PDB file of C-alpha atoms in Angstrom:
ATOM      1  CA  UNK B 165       0.199  -0.493   0.242  1.00  0.00           C
ATOM      2  CA  UNK B 166       0.973   3.555  -1.320  1.00  0.00           C
ATOM      3  CA  UNK B 167       2.123   6.529   1.305  1.00  0.00           C
ATOM      4  CA  UNK B 168       0.348  10.319   0.455  1.00  0.00           C
ATOM      5  CA  UNK B 169       2.554  12.890   1.888  1.00  0.00           C
ATOM      6  CA  UNK B 170       0.300  16.249   3.085  1.00  0.00           C
ATOM      7  CA  UNK B 171       1.270  18.590   5.714  1.00  0.00           C
ATOM      8  CA  UNK B 172       0.063  20.156   9.428  1.00  0.00           C
ATOM      9  CA  UNK B 173       0.506  23.630  10.170  1.00  0.00           C
ATOM     10  CA  UNK B 174      -0.165  25.137  13.056  1.00  0.00           C
ATOM     11  CA  UNK B 175      -2.006  28.081  12.174  1.00  0.00           C
ATOM     12  CA  UNK B 176      -0.133  31.069  11.317  1.00  0.00           C
ATOM     13  CA  UNK B 177       0.133  34.593   9.083  1.00  0.00           C
ATOM     14  CA  UNK B 178       2.448  33.033   6.805  1.00  0.00           C
ATOM     15  CA  UNK B 179       0.677  29.736   6.285  1.00  0.00           C
ATOM     16  CA  UNK B 180      -1.104  30.499   3.811  1.00  0.00           C
ATOM     17  CA  UNK B 181       1.917  30.830   2.101  1.00  0.00           C
ATOM     18  CA  UNK B 182       3.371  27.793   3.579  1.00  0.00           C
ATOM     19  CA  UNK B 183       0.878  25.493   1.589  1.00  0.00           C
ATOM     20  CA  UNK B 184       1.620  27.091  -1.515  1.00  0.00           C
ATOM     21  CA  UNK B 185       5.197  26.295  -0.871  1.00  0.00           C
ATOM     22  CA  UNK B 186       4.144  22.800   0.343  1.00  0.00           C
ATOM     23  CA  UNK B 187       2.073  22.485  -3.076  1.00  0.00           C
ATOM     24  CA  UNK B 188       5.463  23.048  -5.207  1.00  0.00           C
ATOM     25  CA  UNK B 189       7.095  20.455  -3.295  1.00  0.00           C
ATOM     26  CA  UNK B 190       4.298  17.855  -4.272  1.00  0.00           C
ATOM     27  CA  UNK B 191       2.905  17.969  -0.769  1.00  0.00           C
ATOM     28  CA  UNK B 192      -1.346  16.255  -1.441  1.00  0.00           C
ATOM     29  CA  UNK B 193      -2.654  17.728   1.754  1.00  0.00           C
ATOM     30  CA  UNK B 194      -2.298  20.625   3.874  1.00  0.00           C
ATOM     31  CA  UNK B 195      -4.063  20.787   6.957  1.00  0.00           C
ATOM     32  CA  UNK B 196      -4.893  23.213   9.054  1.00  0.00           C
ATOM     33  CA  UNK B 197      -4.278  23.376  13.262  1.00  0.00           C
ATOM     34  CA  UNK B 198      -7.754  24.897  14.892  1.00  0.00           C
ATOM     35  CA  UNK B 199      -6.470  26.332  18.804  1.00  0.00           C
ATOM     36  CA  UNK B 200      -7.455  30.099  18.769  1.00  0.00           C
ATOM     37  CA  UNK B 201      -6.376  30.844  21.884  1.00  0.00           C
ATOM     38  CA  UNK B 202      -3.157  29.414  20.261  1.00  0.00           C
ATOM     39  CA  UNK B 203      -3.033  29.913  16.693  1.00  0.00           C
ATOM     40  CA  UNK B 204      -4.674  32.369  13.694  1.00  0.00           C
ATOM     41  CA  UNK B 205      -8.457  31.235  12.406  1.00  0.00           C
ATOM     42  CA  UNK B 206      -8.179  28.825  10.615  1.00  0.00           C
ATOM     43  CA  UNK B 207     -10.884  29.369   8.129  1.00  0.00           C
ATOM     44  CA  UNK B 208      -9.245  32.351   7.081  1.00  0.00           C
ATOM     45  CA  UNK B 209      -6.049  31.272   6.563  1.00  0.00           C
ATOM     46  CA  UNK B 210      -7.409  28.757   4.662  1.00  0.00           C
ATOM     47  CA  UNK B 211      -9.257  30.730   2.524  1.00  0.00           C
ATOM     48  CA  UNK B 212      -5.731  32.208   2.001  1.00  0.00           C
ATOM     49  CA  UNK B 213      -4.568  29.329   0.872  1.00  0.00           C
ATOM     50  CA  UNK B 214      -6.778  28.589  -1.660  1.00  0.00           C
ATOM     51  CA  UNK B 215      -7.006  31.658  -2.767  1.00  0.00           C
ATOM     52  CA  UNK B 216      -3.197  31.397  -3.943  1.00  0.00           C
ATOM     53  CA  UNK B 217      -2.808  27.275  -4.969  1.00  0.00           C
ATOM     54  CA  UNK B 218      -4.111  24.976  -7.134  1.00  0.00           C
ATOM     55  CA  UNK B 219      -4.152  21.554  -6.914  1.00  0.00           C
ATOM     56  CA  UNK B 220      -3.472  20.982  -3.009  1.00  0.00           C
ATOM     57  CA  UNK B 221      -6.469  19.365  -0.776  1.00  0.00           C
ATOM     58  CA  UNK B 222      -7.067  21.642   2.253  1.00  0.00           C
ATOM     59  CA  UNK B 223      -8.849  21.245   5.414  1.00  0.00           C
ATOM     60  CA  UNK B 224      -9.163  22.072   9.346  1.00  0.00           C
ATOM     61  CA  UNK B 225      -6.901  19.371  10.409  1.00  0.00           C
ATOM     62  CA  UNK B 226      -9.246  18.953  13.352  1.00  0.00           C
ATOM     63  CA  UNK B 227     -11.691  21.504  13.826  1.00  0.00           C
ATOM     64  CA  UNK B 228     -13.140  21.398  17.479  1.00  0.00           C
ATOM     65  CA  UNK B 229     -16.944  21.253  17.521  1.00  0.00           C
ATOM     66  CA  UNK B 230     -17.532  22.949  20.591  1.00  0.00           C
ATOM     67  CA  UNK B 231     -15.879  26.412  19.354  1.00  0.00           C
ATOM     68  CA  UNK B 232     -18.343  26.997  16.302  1.00  0.00           C
ATOM     69  CA  UNK B 233     -21.939  26.284  16.100  1.00  0.00           C
ATOM     70  CA  UNK B 234     -22.453  24.213  13.484  1.00  0.00           C
ATOM     71  CA  UNK B 235     -24.628  26.201  11.134  1.00  0.00           C
ATOM     72  CA  UNK B 236     -20.942  29.043  11.278  1.00  0.00           C
ATOM     73  CA  UNK B 237     -18.844  25.677  10.700  1.00  0.00           C
ATOM     74  CA  UNK B 238     -21.172  24.751   7.766  1.00  0.00           C
ATOM     75  CA  UNK B 239     -20.639  27.898   6.417  1.00  0.00           C
ATOM     76  CA  UNK B 240     -17.041  28.489   6.554  1.00  0.00           C
ATOM     77  CA  UNK B 241     -16.921  24.737   4.991  1.00  0.00           C
ATOM     78  CA  UNK B 242     -19.380  26.141   1.706  1.00  0.00           C
ATOM     79  CA  UNK B 243     -17.296  29.180   1.734  1.00  0.00           C
ATOM     80  CA  UNK B 244     -13.754  27.285   0.884  1.00  0.00           C
ATOM     81  CA  UNK B 245     -15.481  25.484  -1.492  1.00  0.00           C
ATOM     82  CA  UNK B 246     -16.366  28.051  -3.801  1.00  0.00           C
ATOM     83  CA  UNK B 247     -13.003  29.250  -3.827  1.00  0.00           C
ATOM     84  CA  UNK B 248     -11.825  25.672  -4.596  1.00  0.00           C
ATOM     85  CA  UNK B 249     -14.276  22.890  -5.492  1.00  0.00           C
ATOM     86  CA  UNK B 250     -15.404  19.964  -3.371  1.00  0.00           C
ATOM     87  CA  UNK B 251     -11.917  18.250  -4.489  1.00  0.00           C
ATOM     88  CA  UNK B 252      -9.759  20.175  -2.507  1.00  0.00           C
ATOM     89  CA  UNK B 253     -11.830  20.394   0.424  1.00  0.00           C
ATOM     90  CA  UNK B 254     -11.704  18.301   3.231  1.00  0.00           C
ATOM     91  CA  UNK B 255     -12.701  18.712   6.771  1.00  0.00           C
ATOM     92  CA  UNK B 256     -11.089  16.827  10.301  1.00  0.00           C
ATOM     93  CA  UNK B 257     -13.081  17.285  13.808  1.00  0.00           C
ATOM     94  CA  UNK B 258     -12.507  15.596  16.649  1.00  0.00           C
ATOM     95  CA  UNK B 259     -13.078  15.700  20.872  1.00  0.00           C
ATOM     96  CA  UNK B 260     -10.502  19.296  21.030  1.00  0.00           C
ATOM     97  CA  UNK B 261      -7.630  18.222  23.284  1.00  0.00           C
ATOM     98  CA  UNK B 262      -5.404  20.938  21.939  1.00  0.00           C
ATOM     99  CA  UNK B 263      -8.416  23.493  21.099  1.00  0.00           C
ATOM    100  CA  UNK B 264      -9.449  22.730  24.257  1.00  0.00           C
ATOM    101  CA  UNK B 265      -7.945  21.838  27.186  1.00  0.00           C
ATOM    102  CA  UNK B 266      -5.905  25.400  26.192  1.00  0.00           C
ATOM    103  CA  UNK B 267      -8.768  27.262  27.238  1.00  0.00           C
ATOM    104  CA  UNK B 268      -9.103  25.099  30.508  1.00  0.00           C
ATOM    105  CA  UNK B 269     -11.892  22.541  29.707  1.00  0.00           C
ATOM    106  CA  UNK B 270     -11.388  18.680  28.955  1.00  0.00           C
ATOM    107  CA  UNK B 271     -12.274  17.019  25.729  1.00  0.00           C
ATOM    108  CA  UNK B 272     -15.698  16.968  23.963  1.00  0.00           C
ATOM    109  CA  UNK B 273     -17.688  13.978  24.659  1.00  0.00           C
ATOM    110  CA  UNK B 274     -17.476  11.338  22.123  1.00  0.00           C
ATOM    111  CA  UNK B 275     -21.656  12.009  21.699  1.00  0.00           C
ATOM    112  CA  UNK B 276     -21.416  15.261  21.467  1.00  0.00           C
ATOM    113  CA  UNK B 277     -18.787  15.114  18.598  1.00  0.00           C
ATOM    114  CA  UNK B 278     -20.610  12.797  16.578  1.00  0.00           C
ATOM    115  CA  UNK B 279     -23.974  14.856  16.578  1.00  0.00           C
ATOM    116  CA  UNK B 280     -22.294  17.625  15.646  1.00  0.00           C
ATOM    117  CA  UNK B 281     -20.542  15.976  12.789  1.00  0.00           C
ATOM    118  CA  UNK B 282     -24.221  14.694  11.826  1.00  0.00           C
ATOM    119  CA  UNK B 283     -24.827  18.913  11.754  1.00  0.00           C
ATOM    120  CA  UNK B 284     -23.122  19.554  10.394  1.00  0.00           C
ATOM    121  CA  UNK B 285     -23.399  17.490   6.825  1.00  0.00           C
ATOM    122  CA  UNK B 286     -27.564  17.796   6.898  1.00  0.00           C
ATOM    123  CA  UNK B 287     -26.866  21.598   7.027  1.00  0.00           C
ATOM    124  CA  UNK B 288     -24.169  20.450   3.787  1.00  0.00           C
ATOM    125  CA  UNK B 289     -26.710  18.309   1.909  1.00  0.00           C
ATOM    126  CA  UNK B 290     -30.070  20.689   2.385  1.00  0.00           C
ATOM    127  CA  UNK B 291     -31.798  19.135   4.784  1.00  0.00           C
ATOM    128  CA  UNK B 292     -33.987  21.051   7.850  1.00  0.00           C
ATOM    129  CA  UNK B 293     -31.446  20.352  11.638  1.00  0.00           C
ATOM    130  CA  UNK B 294     -33.186  19.911  14.827  1.00  0.00           C
ATOM    131  CA  UNK B 295     -30.414  21.529  16.917  1.00  0.00           C
ATOM    132  CA  UNK B 296     -30.613  23.267  20.550  1.00  0.00           C
ATOM    133  CA  UNK B 297     -34.070  23.048  20.408  1.00  0.00           C
ATOM    134  CA  UNK B 298     -34.581  24.896  17.012  1.00  0.00           C
ATOM    135  CA  UNK B 299     -34.945  24.154  13.690  1.00  0.00           C
ATOM    136  CA  UNK B 300     -32.387  25.585  11.002  1.00  0.00           C
ATOM    137  CA  UNK B 301     -31.608  25.125   7.345  1.00  0.00           C
ATOM    138  CA  UNK B 302     -28.774  27.225   5.227  1.00  0.00           C
ATOM    139  CA  UNK B 303     -30.876  29.972   3.717  1.00  0.00           C
ATOM    140  CA  UNK B 304     -28.250  30.963   1.324  1.00  0.00           C
ATOM    141  CA  UNK B 305     -28.734  31.928  -2.764  1.00  0.00           C
ATOM    142  CA  UNK B 306     -26.452  32.831  -4.969  1.00  0.00           C
ATOM    143  CA  UNK B 307     -23.964  34.664  -4.515  1.00  0.00           C
ATOM    144  CA  UNK B 308     -23.656  33.938  -0.637  1.00  0.00           C
ATOM    145  CA  UNK B 309     -22.580  30.313  -0.553  1.00  0.00           C
ATOM    146  CA  UNK B 310     -22.561  27.409  -2.894  1.00  0.00           C
ATOM    147  CA  UNK B 311     -25.364  25.066  -3.947  1.00  0.00           C
ATOM    148  CA  UNK B 312     -26.456  21.977  -1.829  1.00  0.00           C
ATOM    149  CA  UNK B 313     -25.819  19.577  -1.281  1.00  0.00           C
ATOM    150  CA  UNK B 314     -21.932  20.051  -0.664  1.00  0.00           C
ATOM    151  CA  UNK B 315     -20.713  16.505   0.043  1.00  0.00           C
ATOM    152  CA  UNK B 316     -16.915  16.637   1.118  1.00  0.00           C
ATOM    153  CA  UNK B 317     -15.108  13.878   3.353  1.00  0.00           C
ATOM    154  CA  UNK B 318     -14.506  13.624   6.382  1.00  0.00           C
ATOM    155  CA  UNK B 319     -11.609  12.284   8.667  1.00  0.00           C
ATOM    156  CA  UNK B 320     -12.074  11.860  12.838  1.00  0.00           C
ATOM    157  CA  UNK B 321      -8.970  12.774  14.690  1.00  0.00           C
ATOM    158  CA  UNK B 322      -9.671   9.357  17.405  1.00  0.00           C
ATOM    159  CA  UNK B 323      -7.213   7.305  19.881  1.00  0.00           C
ATOM    160  CA  UNK B 324      -9.020   5.238  22.334  1.00  0.00           C
ATOM    161  CA  UNK B 325     -11.652   2.870  21.106  1.00  0.00           C
ATOM    162  CA  UNK B 326     -14.822   6.154  21.357  1.00  0.00           C
ATOM    163  CA  UNK B 327     -13.265   8.421  18.787  1.00  0.00           C
ATOM    164  CA  UNK B 328     -12.252   4.766  16.417  1.00  0.00           C
ATOM    165  CA  UNK B 329     -16.084   4.119  16.810  1.00  0.00           C
ATOM    166  CA  UNK B 330     -16.815   7.682  16.504  1.00  0.00           C
ATOM    167  CA  UNK B 331     -14.631   7.455  13.129  1.00  0.00           C
ATOM    168  CA  UNK B 332     -15.956   4.284  11.693  1.00  0.00           C
ATOM    169  CA  UNK B 333     -19.362   5.636  11.868  1.00  0.00           C
ATOM    170  CA  UNK B 334     -19.265   9.159  10.512  1.00  0.00           C
ATOM    171  CA  UNK B 335     -16.333   9.335   8.639  1.00  0.00           C
ATOM    172  CA  UNK B 336     -14.469   8.221   5.983  1.00  0.00           C
ATOM    173  CA  UNK B 337     -11.310   7.653   7.574  1.00  0.00           C
ATOM    174  CA  UNK B 338      -9.247   8.415  10.842  1.00  0.00           C
ATOM    175  CA  UNK B 339      -6.249  10.768  12.129  1.00  0.00           C
ATOM    176  CA  UNK B 340      -3.848   9.677  14.617  1.00  0.00           C
ATOM    177  CA  UNK B 341      -1.534  11.759  16.662  1.00  0.00           C
ATOM    178  CA  UNK B 342       0.519   8.864  19.118  1.00  0.00           C
ATOM    179  CA  UNK B 343       0.322   5.380  16.854  1.00  0.00           C
ATOM    180  CA  UNK B 344      -1.099   4.062  14.032  1.00  0.00           C
ATOM    181  CA  UNK B 345      -4.551   3.100  13.580  1.00  0.00           C
ATOM    182  CA  UNK B 346      -5.768   0.055  11.471  1.00  0.00           C
ATOM    183  CA  UNK B 347      -8.191  -1.655   9.644  1.00  0.00           C
ATOM    184  CA  UNK B 348      -9.243   1.332   7.884  1.00  0.00           C
ATOM    185  CA  UNK B 349      -8.568   2.562   4.033  1.00  0.00           C
ATOM    186  CA  UNK B 350      -8.052   6.010   4.585  1.00  0.00           C
ATOM    187  CA  UNK B 351      -5.335   6.192   7.961  1.00  0.00           C
ATOM    188  CA  UNK B 352      -3.840   9.234   8.680  1.00  0.00           C
ATOM    189  CA  UNK B 353      -1.139   9.621  10.935  1.00  0.00           C
ATOM    190  CA  UNK B 354       0.651  12.851  12.082  1.00  0.00           C
ATOM    191  CA  UNK B 355       4.652  13.085  12.531  1.00  0.00           C
ATOM    192  CA  UNK B 356       6.772  15.390  14.393  1.00  0.00           C
ATOM    193  CA  UNK B 357       9.920  16.563  13.883  1.00  0.00           C
ATOM    194  CA  UNK B 358      13.015  17.487  11.570  1.00  0.00           C
ATOM    195  CA  UNK B 359      15.566  15.914   9.041  1.00  0.00           C
ATOM    196  CA  UNK B 360      18.586  16.493  10.005  1.00  0.00           C
ATOM    197  CA  UNK B 361      21.459  17.577   7.564  1.00  0.00           C
ATOM    198  CA  UNK B 362      24.947  15.640   7.230  1.00  0.00           C
ATOM    199  CA  UNK B 363      26.536  14.845  10.307  1.00  0.00           C
ATOM    200  CA  UNK B 364      24.493  17.351  12.361  1.00  0.00           C
ATOM    201  CA  UNK B 365      23.275  15.757  15.764  1.00  0.00           C
ATOM    202  CA  UNK B 366      20.078  15.476  16.922  1.00  0.00           C
ATOM    203  CA  UNK B 367      21.121  18.010  19.885  1.00  0.00           C
ATOM    204  CA  UNK B 368      21.780  21.042  17.204  1.00  0.00           C
ATOM    205  CA  UNK B 369      20.678  24.462  17.611  1.00  0.00           C
ATOM    206  CA  UNK B 370      19.037  23.927  14.795  1.00  0.00           C
ATOM    207  CA  UNK B 371      17.523  20.806  15.479  1.00  0.00           C
ATOM    208  CA  UNK B 372      15.662  21.514  19.100  1.00  0.00           C
ATOM    209  CA  UNK B 373      14.436  24.551  17.429  1.00  0.00           C
ATOM    210  CA  UNK B 374      12.410  23.015  13.957  1.00  0.00           C
ATOM    211  CA  UNK B 375      11.906  19.840  16.641  1.00  0.00           C
ATOM    212  CA  UNK B 376      11.878  20.395  19.996  1.00  0.00           C
ATOM    213  CA  UNK B 377       8.349  21.226  20.357  1.00  0.00           C
ATOM    214  CA  UNK B 378       8.037  17.561  19.410  1.00  0.00           C
ATOM    215  CA  UNK B 379      10.555  16.776  21.809  1.00  0.00           C
ATOM    216  CA  UNK B 380       8.907  18.576  24.687  1.00  0.00           C
ATOM    217  CA  UNK B 381       5.019  17.519  23.947  1.00  0.00           C
ATOM    218  CA  UNK B 382       6.712  13.815  24.492  1.00  0.00           C
ATOM    219  CA  UNK B 383       7.097  15.268  28.280  1.00  0.00           C
ATOM    220  CA  UNK B 384       3.540  16.456  28.936  1.00  0.00           C
ATOM    221  CA  UNK B 385       2.573  12.869  27.369  1.00  0.00           C
ATOM    222  CA  UNK B 386       5.030  11.086  29.664  1.00  0.00           C
ATOM    223  CA  UNK B 387       3.443  12.701  32.784  1.00  0.00           C
ATOM    224  CA  UNK B 388      -0.109  12.635  31.802  1.00  0.00           C
ATOM    225  CA  UNK B 389      -0.279   8.907  31.236  1.00  0.00           C
ATOM    226  CA  UNK B 390       2.600   7.799  34.235  1.00  0.00           C
ATOM    227  CA  UNK B 391       5.254   6.282  30.764  1.00  0.00           C
ATOM    228  CA  UNK B 392       8.156   8.013  33.148  1.00  0.00           C
ATOM    229  CA  UNK B 393      10.656   5.557  31.794  1.00  0.00           C
ATOM    230  CA  UNK B 394      10.192   5.806  28.366  1.00  0.00           C
ATOM    231  CA  UNK B 395      11.132   9.572  27.568  1.00  0.00           C
ATOM    232  CA  UNK B 396      14.576  10.635  29.123  1.00  0.00           C
ATOM    233  CA  UNK B 397      14.047  13.756  31.967  1.00  0.00           C
ATOM    234  CA  UNK B 398      10.234  12.790  32.406  1.00  0.00           C
ATOM    235  CA  UNK B 399      10.058  12.528  35.759  1.00  0.00           C
ATOM    236  CA  UNK B 400      11.890  15.547  36.799  1.00  0.00           C
ATOM    237  CA  UNK B 401       9.825  17.593  34.101  1.00  0.00           C
ATOM    238  CA  UNK B 402       6.953  17.238  35.882  1.00  0.00           C
ATOM    239  CA  UNK B 403       8.371  17.898  39.591  1.00  0.00           C
ATOM    240  CA  UNK B 404       9.763  20.638  38.141  1.00  0.00           C
ATOM    241  CA  UNK B 405       9.236  22.672  35.149  1.00  0.00           C
ATOM    242  CA  UNK B 406       5.867  23.981  36.082  1.00  0.00           C
ATOM    243  CA  UNK B 407       5.682  23.466  39.872  1.00  0.00           C
ATOM    244  CA  UNK B 408       5.458  27.331  40.710  1.00  0.00           C
ATOM    245  CA  UNK B 409       2.447  27.830  38.613  1.00  0.00           C
ATOM    246  CA  UNK B 410      -0.794  27.738  40.904  1.00  0.00           C
ATOM    247  CA  UNK B 411      -2.976  24.685  39.356  1.00  0.00           C
ATOM    248  CA  UNK B 412      -5.567  27.305  38.147  1.00  0.00           C
ATOM    249  CA  UNK B 413      -3.349  28.465  35.700  1.00  0.00           C
ATOM    250  CA  UNK B 414      -0.966  25.736  34.652  1.00  0.00           C
ATOM    251  CA  UNK B 415      -2.560  24.573  31.229  1.00  0.00           C
ATOM    252  CA  UNK B 416      -1.899  28.312  30.304  1.00  0.00           C
ATOM    253  CA  UNK B 417       1.583  28.034  31.018  1.00  0.00           C
ATOM    254  CA  UNK B 418       1.899  24.577  29.250  1.00  0.00           C
ATOM    255  CA  UNK B 419       0.421  25.784  26.007  1.00  0.00           C
ATOM    256  CA  UNK B 420       2.935  28.444  25.786  1.00  0.00           C
ATOM    257  CA  UNK B 421       4.997  27.587  22.209  1.00  0.00           C
ATOM    258  CA  UNK B 422       2.472  24.625  22.268  1.00  0.00           C
ATOM    259  CA  UNK B 423       3.696  22.675  18.588  1.00  0.00           C
ATOM    260  CA  UNK B 424       5.312  25.502  17.508  1.00  0.00           C
ATOM    261  CA  UNK B 425       8.486  26.031  19.236  1.00  0.00           C
ATOM    262  CA  UNK B 426      10.080  25.298  22.793  1.00  0.00           C
ATOM    263  CA  UNK B 427       9.062  27.476  25.648  1.00  0.00           C
ATOM    264  CA  UNK B 428      11.605  28.268  28.791  1.00  0.00           C
ATOM    265  CA  UNK B 429      10.283  26.138  31.144  1.00  0.00           C
ATOM    266  CA  UNK B 430      10.551  22.944  28.752  1.00  0.00           C
ATOM    267  CA  UNK B 431      14.154  23.617  27.115  1.00  0.00           C
ATOM    268  CA  UNK B 432      16.265  22.548  29.762  1.00  0.00           C
ATOM    269  CA  UNK B 433      14.684  19.238  29.654  1.00  0.00           C
ATOM    270  CA  UNK B 434      14.925  19.358  26.013  1.00  0.00           C
ATOM    271  CA  UNK B 435      18.241  17.718  25.727  1.00  0.00           C
ATOM    272  CA  UNK B 436      20.243  15.671  23.076  1.00  0.00           C
ATOM    273  CA  UNK B 437      19.794  11.986  24.756  1.00  0.00           C
ATOM    274  CA  UNK B 438      16.091  13.705  24.919  1.00  0.00           C
ATOM    275  CA  UNK B 439      15.945  14.152  20.573  1.00  0.00           C
ATOM    276  CA  UNK B 440      17.554  11.292  19.854  1.00  0.00           C
ATOM    277  CA  UNK B 441      15.257   8.950  22.101  1.00  0.00           C
ATOM    278  CA  UNK B 442      11.512  10.862  21.178  1.00  0.00           C
ATOM    279  CA  UNK B 443      12.904  10.045  17.208  1.00  0.00           C
ATOM    280  CA  UNK B 444      12.249  14.416  16.443  1.00  0.00           C
ATOM    281  CA  UNK B 445      15.720  14.230  14.551  1.00  0.00           C
ATOM    282  CA  UNK B 446      16.202  11.562  12.331  1.00  0.00           C
ATOM    283  CA  UNK B 447      19.038  11.254   9.042  1.00  0.00           C
ATOM    284  CA  UNK B 448      16.652  10.922   5.749  1.00  0.00           C
ATOM    285  CA  UNK B 449      17.555   7.125   6.124  1.00  0.00           C
ATOM    286  CA  UNK B 450      16.351   6.586   9.675  1.00  0.00           C
ATOM    287  CA  UNK B 451      13.093   8.544   8.679  1.00  0.00           C
ATOM    288  CA  UNK B 452      12.390   6.447   5.488  1.00  0.00           C
ATOM    289  CA  UNK B 453      13.043   3.688   7.322  1.00  0.00           C
ATOM    290  CA  UNK B 454      10.364   4.814  10.203  1.00  0.00           C
ATOM    291  CA  UNK B 455       7.876   5.707   6.953  1.00  0.00           C
ATOM    292  CA  UNK B 456       7.974   2.498   5.548  1.00  0.00           C
ATOM    293  CA  UNK B 457       7.055   0.895   9.486  1.00  0.00           C
ATOM    294  CA  UNK B 458       3.774   3.221   9.495  1.00  0.00           C
ATOM    295  CA  UNK B 459       2.844   1.862   6.186  1.00  0.00           C
ATOM    296  CA  UNK B 460       3.648  -1.841   7.444  1.00  0.00           C
ATOM    297  CA  UNK B 461       1.401  -0.653  10.304  1.00  0.00           C
ATOM    298  CA  UNK B 462      -1.347   0.581   8.091  1.00  0.00           C
ATOM    299  CA  UNK B 463      -0.475   4.527   7.966  1.00  0.00           C
ATOM    300  CA  UNK B 464      -1.650   5.138   3.943  1.00  0.00           C
ATOM    301  CA  UNK B 465      -1.361   9.100   4.863  1.00  0.00           C
ATOM    302  CA  UNK B 466       1.710  10.778   6.675  1.00  0.00           C
ATOM    303  CA  UNK B 467       0.673  14.761   7.912  1.00  0.00           C
ATOM    304  CA  UNK B 468       3.844  16.007   8.657  1.00  0.00           C
ATOM    305  CA  UNK B 469       3.717  18.726  11.024  1.00  0.00           C
ATOM    306  CA  UNK B 470       6.903  21.221  10.400  1.00  0.00           C
ATOM    307  CA  UNK B 471       8.119  23.927  12.935  1.00  0.00           C
ATOM    308  CA  UNK B 472      10.991  26.851  13.719  1.00  0.00           C
ATOM    309  CA  UNK B 473      12.198  29.185  12.459  1.00  0.00           C
ATOM    310  CA  UNK B 474      12.226  27.778   8.919  1.00  0.00           C
ATOM    311  CA  UNK B 475       9.327  26.142   7.463  1.00  0.00           C
ATOM    312  CA  UNK B 476      10.176  26.352   3.521  1.00  0.00           C
ATOM    313  CA  UNK B 477      12.865  24.428   4.556  1.00  0.00           C
ATOM    314  CA  UNK B 478      11.684  21.570   6.941  1.00  0.00           C
ATOM    315  CA  UNK B 479       9.093  21.022   3.887  1.00  0.00           C
ATOM    316  CA  UNK B 480      11.484  20.983   1.201  1.00  0.00           C
ATOM    317  CA  UNK B 481      13.583  18.527   3.564  1.00  0.00           C
ATOM    318  CA  UNK B 482      11.274  16.029   4.434  1.00  0.00           C
ATOM    319  CA  UNK B 483       9.725  16.242   1.085  1.00  0.00           C
ATOM    320  CA  UNK B 484      13.743  14.612  -0.294  1.00  0.00           C
ATOM    321  CA  UNK B 485      13.661  12.058   2.716  1.00  0.00           C
ATOM    322  CA  UNK B 486       9.804  10.697   1.641  1.00  0.00           C
ATOM    323  CA  UNK B 487      10.014  11.208  -2.462  1.00  0.00           C
ATOM    324  CA  UNK B 488      13.753   9.100  -1.998  1.00  0.00           C
TER     325      UNK B 488
END
């Protein structure tokens, strides 16, 4: 089974330009993160990207249902479709781990996520949909939205059994961050990291600037799930890095630089040892071996998330490793 190469972008004020570069490099899709406390507005940036690209497929990866009324999301999807057509739009959705935790909330219940997906699908199909005790329908006439029905594929971000079940019932595929999820015709896997230059150590300042965010996130995961033996420095990090931050505010400090840089509290723990142990910085051949393992595990789409000060360099280096 062949692999598709996509990218995942922390929606910034330059993500539309990075999408144009990704298209030139051969990336098939560009997914934009939806975390308003951290990044630029996902739908604005998707539409900006749509206006300067010709081939690449675009979509939120993944949208957070609790942040927007279903009608708002349906209208946003329709607007993106009006620019590039249904064949270039995908919609990723999840329970909102980062998008909600960064606001001091827990992820949404999966039954609420499933209800939201079906409500948005119904609206895009031109149906009357009941929501929050009221009946609604997309009333848009030309030139306010494309005619209904509007059909686009849905990818559901999942890790546990409830999310996987939601993906099977309400989506066209599944998206994972921590481990491959087999058994789907469309199984996308997010990967973080940087491609090392020849003879470059995983602990160089360049490598840490480009991929240290991925290593630091694994410190968070290790602390959350008690996997201290697997991640170097995780125990000390959990005990000291944020110990002086009041618990009510801790989520704010934890998310500084989330998935785009290493914050000052995490930086002392992002060592050469951590970078090597987490696979955040690999040589091209090592990346190819890792991608082959993911393909064998049932992954059909690699969703590479570049970071650091030179996104074009990261996109190009990873595309070259992938294609060779």
